[in-house]
Amino acid sequence: MFIDTVFFLLTVTCLCTDLAKRKIYNFVLLPAVLVALGYHLYTGGLPQVILSLEGLSLGLALLLIPHLMGGIGAGDVKFLAAIGALKGPSFIFITFLAGAIAGGILAIFYLVRNKKLLFTIKKLFLPFTVGFSFFQSYHTDSEVDQSSTIPYGAAIALGSAIAYFVR
């Protein structure tokens, strides 16, 4: 019950800050991870701590490549890892899968709302329409327009809610 309360508070806090400011703060995530490790040590000893660390590691691993490719922010990666520390690896895997589906739906919604769906589809399929020219230069901005990004923390929060109620 205690760990569920911490999980709920973490999820709601990260959801609110990601929607409002497009930030997920370390000063929210780090205490949640420390509480998770301490709680699991107290209630289950070293085996539970290892399970918690496996959840944390899996959460980091699942979103590390998308982060390194510039697809999501570091806060999103750490948010999934913190959930993993609280709830364990099996929970985090379901959260990741449900969050990916929710993220796809959110992305389509944002693209339709910002009238960029057709542009994005054309950009995605352009290499297939002009042949196999891998040396085509695309214009990329160093600053990302916030209106063209999705708050992926919301997708993670939705995925974690689905994982919580499915279990």
PDB file of C-alpha atoms in Angstrom:
ATOM      1  CA  MET A   1       0.000   0.000   0.000  1.00  0.00           C
ATOM      2  CA  PHE A   2       2.806   2.434   0.889  1.00  0.00           C
ATOM      3  CA  ILE A   3       4.707   1.803  -2.333  1.00  0.00           C
ATOM      4  CA  ASP A   4       1.480   2.251  -4.323  1.00  0.00           C
ATOM      5  CA  THR A   5       0.975   5.644  -2.680  1.00  0.00           C
ATOM      6  CA  VAL A   6       4.521   6.724  -3.576  1.00  0.00           C
ATOM      7  CA  PHE A   7       3.962   5.400  -7.104  1.00  0.00           C
ATOM      8  CA  PHE A   8       0.710   7.363  -7.417  1.00  0.00           C
ATOM      9  CA  LEU A   9       2.262  10.592  -6.085  1.00  0.00           C
ATOM     10  CA  LEU A  10       5.282  10.232  -8.395  1.00  0.00           C
ATOM     11  CA  THR A  11       3.104   9.566 -11.434  1.00  0.00           C
ATOM     12  CA  VAL A  12       0.704  12.446 -10.811  1.00  0.00           C
ATOM     13  CA  THR A  13       3.545  14.879 -10.052  1.00  0.00           C
ATOM     14  CA  CYS A  14       5.534  13.944 -13.157  1.00  0.00           C
ATOM     15  CA  LEU A  15       2.414  14.023 -15.319  1.00  0.00           C
ATOM     16  CA  CYS A  16       1.510  17.521 -14.107  1.00  0.00           C
ATOM     17  CA  THR A  17       5.000  18.975 -14.496  1.00  0.00           C
ATOM     18  CA  ASP A  18       5.481  17.387 -17.918  1.00  0.00           C
ATOM     19  CA  LEU A  19       2.153  18.714 -19.193  1.00  0.00           C
ATOM     20  CA  ALA A  20       2.631  22.169 -17.679  1.00  0.00           C
ATOM     21  CA  LYS A  21       6.350  22.806 -18.165  1.00  0.00           C
ATOM     22  CA  ARG A  22       7.587  19.919 -20.318  1.00  0.00           C
ATOM     23  CA  LYS A  23       9.966  18.991 -17.488  1.00  0.00           C
ATOM     24  CA  ILE A  24      10.319  16.012 -15.188  1.00  0.00           C
ATOM     25  CA  TYR A  25      12.430  17.050 -12.243  1.00  0.00           C
ATOM     26  CA  ASN A  26      15.290  15.115 -10.663  1.00  0.00           C
ATOM     27  CA  PHE A  27      14.281  16.418  -7.209  1.00  0.00           C
ATOM     28  CA  VAL A  28      11.063  14.421  -7.638  1.00  0.00           C
ATOM     29  CA  LEU A  29      12.621  11.292  -9.164  1.00  0.00           C
ATOM     30  CA  LEU A  30      15.627  10.770  -6.888  1.00  0.00           C
ATOM     31  CA  PRO A  31      13.649  10.657  -3.612  1.00  0.00           C
ATOM     32  CA  ALA A  32      11.214   8.195  -5.205  1.00  0.00           C
ATOM     33  CA  VAL A  33      14.092   5.883  -6.158  1.00  0.00           C
ATOM     34  CA  LEU A  34      15.644   6.175  -2.684  1.00  0.00           C
ATOM     35  CA  VAL A  35      12.289   5.486  -1.018  1.00  0.00           C
ATOM     36  CA  ALA A  36      11.789   2.482  -3.302  1.00  0.00           C
ATOM     37  CA  LEU A  37      15.190   1.004  -2.458  1.00  0.00           C
ATOM     38  CA  GLY A  38      14.767   1.670   1.256  1.00  0.00           C
ATOM     39  CA  TYR A  39      11.260   0.250   1.330  1.00  0.00           C
ATOM     40  CA  HIS A  40      12.254  -2.892  -0.554  1.00  0.00           C
ATOM     41  CA  LEU A  41      15.286  -3.374   1.695  1.00  0.00           C
ATOM     42  CA  TYR A  42      13.138  -3.004   4.800  1.00  0.00           C
ATOM     43  CA  THR A  43      10.280  -5.241   3.653  1.00  0.00           C
ATOM     44  CA  GLY A  44      12.059  -7.921   1.642  1.00  0.00           C
ATOM     45  CA  GLY A  45      15.759  -7.635   2.230  1.00  0.00           C
ATOM     46  CA  LEU A  46      18.425  -7.936  -0.435  1.00  0.00           C
ATOM     47  CA  PRO A  47      16.331 -10.025  -2.884  1.00  0.00           C
ATOM     48  CA  GLN A  48      13.710  -7.257  -3.058  1.00  0.00           C
ATOM     49  CA  VAL A  49      16.387  -4.592  -3.487  1.00  0.00           C
ATOM     50  CA  ILE A  50      17.836  -6.580  -6.384  1.00  0.00           C
ATOM     51  CA  LEU A  51      14.376  -6.805  -7.941  1.00  0.00           C
ATOM     52  CA  SER A  52      13.973  -3.058  -7.499  1.00  0.00           C
ATOM     53  CA  LEU A  53      17.365  -2.432  -9.120  1.00  0.00           C
ATOM     54  CA  GLU A  54      16.381  -4.719 -12.002  1.00  0.00           C
ATOM     55  CA  GLY A  55      13.248  -2.615 -12.536  1.00  0.00           C
ATOM     56  CA  LEU A  56      15.293   0.580 -12.404  1.00  0.00           C
ATOM     57  CA  SER A  57      17.839  -0.821 -14.882  1.00  0.00           C
ATOM     58  CA  LEU A  58      15.186  -2.091 -17.267  1.00  0.00           C
ATOM     59  CA  GLY A  59      13.438   1.285 -17.182  1.00  0.00           C
ATOM     60  CA  LEU A  60      16.710   2.985 -18.097  1.00  0.00           C
ATOM     61  CA  ALA A  61      17.568   0.453 -20.789  1.00  0.00           C
ATOM     62  CA  LEU A  62      14.206   0.546 -22.558  1.00  0.00           C
ATOM     63  CA  LEU A  63      14.292   4.287 -23.219  1.00  0.00           C
ATOM     64  CA  LEU A  64      18.035   4.915 -23.438  1.00  0.00           C
ATOM     65  CA  ILE A  65      18.310   4.449 -27.215  1.00  0.00           C
ATOM     66  CA  PRO A  66      15.289   6.660 -27.999  1.00  0.00           C
ATOM     67  CA  HIS A  67      16.840   9.301 -25.739  1.00  0.00           C
ATOM     68  CA  LEU A  68      20.261   9.050 -27.369  1.00  0.00           C
ATOM     69  CA  MET A  69      18.605   9.439 -30.766  1.00  0.00           C
ATOM     70  CA  GLY A  70      16.917  12.634 -29.576  1.00  0.00           C
ATOM     71  CA  GLY A  71      13.399  11.222 -29.529  1.00  0.00           C
ATOM     72  CA  ILE A  72      12.650  11.744 -25.839  1.00  0.00           C
ATOM     73  CA  GLY A  73      14.081  13.691 -22.951  1.00  0.00           C
ATOM     74  CA  ALA A  74      16.253  12.422 -20.124  1.00  0.00           C
ATOM     75  CA  GLY A  75      13.467  13.080 -17.624  1.00  0.00           C
ATOM     76  CA  ASP A  76      11.261  10.564 -19.405  1.00  0.00           C
ATOM     77  CA  VAL A  77      13.987   7.922 -19.167  1.00  0.00           C
ATOM     78  CA  LYS A  78      14.503   8.597 -15.466  1.00  0.00           C
ATOM     79  CA  PHE A  79      10.736   8.638 -14.850  1.00  0.00           C
ATOM     80  CA  LEU A  80      10.385   5.123 -16.292  1.00  0.00           C
ATOM     81  CA  ALA A  81      13.423   4.009 -14.262  1.00  0.00           C
ATOM     82  CA  ALA A  82      11.929   5.414 -11.035  1.00  0.00           C
ATOM     83  CA  ILE A  83       8.692   3.547 -11.689  1.00  0.00           C
ATOM     84  CA  GLY A  84      10.784   0.422 -12.243  1.00  0.00           C
ATOM     85  CA  ALA A  85      12.518   0.903  -8.901  1.00  0.00           C
ATOM     86  CA  LEU A  86       9.149   1.177  -7.193  1.00  0.00           C
ATOM     87  CA  LYS A  87       7.267  -1.618  -8.963  1.00  0.00           C
ATOM     88  CA  GLY A  88       9.840  -4.009 -10.460  1.00  0.00           C
ATOM     89  CA  PRO A  89      10.811  -5.278 -13.916  1.00  0.00           C
ATOM     90  CA  SER A  90       7.622  -7.086 -14.942  1.00  0.00           C
ATOM     91  CA  PHE A  91       5.547  -4.008 -14.140  1.00  0.00           C
ATOM     92  CA  ILE A  92       7.943  -1.746 -16.041  1.00  0.00           C
ATOM     93  CA  PHE A  93       7.792  -3.891 -19.163  1.00  0.00           C
ATOM     94  CA  ILE A  94       3.986  -3.619 -19.293  1.00  0.00           C
ATOM     95  CA  THR A  95       4.270   0.106 -18.576  1.00  0.00           C
ATOM     96  CA  PHE A  96       6.727   0.510 -21.436  1.00  0.00           C
ATOM     97  CA  LEU A  97       4.532  -1.322 -23.951  1.00  0.00           C
ATOM     98  CA  ALA A  98       1.327   0.453 -22.912  1.00  0.00           C
ATOM     99  CA  GLY A  99       3.200   3.773 -22.836  1.00  0.00           C
ATOM    100  CA  ALA A 100       4.513   3.226 -26.361  1.00  0.00           C
ATOM    101  CA  ILE A 101       0.971   2.701 -27.632  1.00  0.00           C
ATOM    102  CA  ALA A 102      -0.259   5.740 -25.699  1.00  0.00           C
ATOM    103  CA  GLY A 103       2.678   7.764 -27.046  1.00  0.00           C
ATOM    104  CA  GLY A 104       1.781   6.843 -30.608  1.00  0.00           C
ATOM    105  CA  ILE A 105      -1.814   7.914 -30.072  1.00  0.00           C
ATOM    106  CA  LEU A 106      -0.657  11.164 -28.440  1.00  0.00           C
ATOM    107  CA  ALA A 107       1.722  11.826 -31.343  1.00  0.00           C
ATOM    108  CA  ILE A 108      -1.080  11.432 -33.897  1.00  0.00           C
ATOM    109  CA  PHE A 109      -3.323  13.703 -31.813  1.00  0.00           C
ATOM    110  CA  TYR A 110      -0.622  16.418 -31.602  1.00  0.00           C
ATOM    111  CA  LEU A 111       0.153  16.141 -35.324  1.00  0.00           C
ATOM    112  CA  VAL A 112      -3.526  16.505 -36.247  1.00  0.00           C
ATOM    113  CA  ARG A 113      -4.017  19.376 -33.794  1.00  0.00           C
ATOM    114  CA  ASN A 114      -0.971  21.232 -35.143  1.00  0.00           C
ATOM    115  CA  LYS A 115      -1.893  20.420 -38.769  1.00  0.00           C
ATOM    116  CA  LYS A 116       1.400  18.614 -39.348  1.00  0.00           C
ATOM    117  CA  LEU A 117       0.186  15.070 -39.958  1.00  0.00           C
ATOM    118  CA  LEU A 118       0.413  15.199 -43.751  1.00  0.00           C
ATOM    119  CA  PHE A 119       3.785  16.969 -43.625  1.00  0.00           C
ATOM    120  CA  THR A 120       5.127  14.315 -41.245  1.00  0.00           C
ATOM    121  CA  ILE A 121       3.842  11.438 -43.361  1.00  0.00           C
ATOM    122  CA  LYS A 122       5.446  12.965 -46.460  1.00  0.00           C
ATOM    123  CA  LYS A 123       8.711  13.470 -44.601  1.00  0.00           C
ATOM    124  CA  LEU A 124       8.686   9.874 -43.354  1.00  0.00           C
ATOM    125  CA  PHE A 125       8.021   8.380 -46.779  1.00  0.00           C
ATOM    126  CA  LEU A 126      10.073  10.828 -48.891  1.00  0.00           C
ATOM    127  CA  PRO A 127      13.143   8.557 -49.003  1.00  0.00           C
ATOM    128  CA  PHE A 128      10.990   5.783 -50.487  1.00  0.00           C
ATOM    129  CA  THR A 129       9.531   8.035 -53.185  1.00  0.00           C
ATOM    130  CA  VAL A 130      12.857   9.394 -54.470  1.00  0.00           C
ATOM    131  CA  GLY A 131      14.705   6.091 -54.472  1.00  0.00           C
ATOM    132  CA  PHE A 132      17.536   5.061 -52.254  1.00  0.00           C
ATOM    133  CA  SER A 133      19.305   8.385 -51.990  1.00  0.00           C
ATOM    134  CA  PHE A 134      20.745   8.338 -48.509  1.00  0.00           C
ATOM    135  CA  PHE A 135      22.778  11.480 -49.126  1.00  0.00           C
ATOM    136  CA  GLN A 136      19.835  13.804 -49.282  1.00  0.00           C
ATOM    137  CA  SER A 137      20.205  16.733 -46.947  1.00  0.00           C
ATOM    138  CA  TYR A 138      17.340  17.515 -44.629  1.00  0.00           C
ATOM    139  CA  HIS A 139      16.938  20.771 -42.790  1.00  0.00           C
ATOM    140  CA  THR A 140      17.098  20.232 -39.046  1.00  0.00           C
ATOM    141  CA  ASP A 141      16.677  22.912 -36.440  1.00  0.00           C
ATOM    142  CA  SER A 142      18.863  22.869 -33.369  1.00  0.00           C
ATOM    143  CA  GLU A 143      15.964  24.225 -31.352  1.00  0.00           C
ATOM    144  CA  VAL A 144      12.924  21.965 -31.297  1.00  0.00           C
ATOM    145  CA  ASP A 145       9.547  23.672 -31.510  1.00  0.00           C
ATOM    146  CA  GLN A 146       7.663  22.658 -28.350  1.00  0.00           C
ATOM    147  CA  SER A 147       4.375  22.581 -30.249  1.00  0.00           C
ATOM    148  CA  SER A 148       5.719  19.759 -32.404  1.00  0.00           C
ATOM    149  CA  THR A 149       6.760  17.532 -29.504  1.00  0.00           C
ATOM    150  CA  ILE A 150       4.658  15.419 -27.198  1.00  0.00           C
ATOM    151  CA  PRO A 151       4.996  15.262 -23.427  1.00  0.00           C
ATOM    152  CA  TYR A 152       6.091  11.617 -23.340  1.00  0.00           C
ATOM    153  CA  GLY A 153       5.837  11.620 -19.539  1.00  0.00           C
ATOM    154  CA  ALA A 154       2.074  11.652 -20.098  1.00  0.00           C
ATOM    155  CA  ALA A 155       2.362   8.489 -22.191  1.00  0.00           C
ATOM    156  CA  ILE A 156       4.484   6.857 -19.483  1.00  0.00           C
ATOM    157  CA  ALA A 157       1.961   7.888 -16.817  1.00  0.00           C
ATOM    158  CA  LEU A 158      -0.894   6.444 -18.860  1.00  0.00           C
ATOM    159  CA  GLY A 159       1.109   3.278 -19.504  1.00  0.00           C
ATOM    160  CA  SER A 160       1.833   2.903 -15.800  1.00  0.00           C
ATOM    161  CA  ALA A 161      -1.853   3.366 -14.947  1.00  0.00           C
ATOM    162  CA  ILE A 162      -2.753   0.664 -17.455  1.00  0.00           C
ATOM    163  CA  ALA A 163      -0.070  -1.638 -16.018  1.00  0.00           C
ATOM    164  CA  TYR A 164      -1.345  -0.966 -12.496  1.00  0.00           C
ATOM    165  CA  PHE A 165      -4.943  -1.861 -13.310  1.00  0.00           C
ATOM    166  CA  VAL A 166      -4.095  -4.806 -15.585  1.00  0.00           C
ATOM    167  CA  ARG A 167      -2.031  -6.615 -12.967  1.00  0.00           C
TER     168      ARG A 167
END
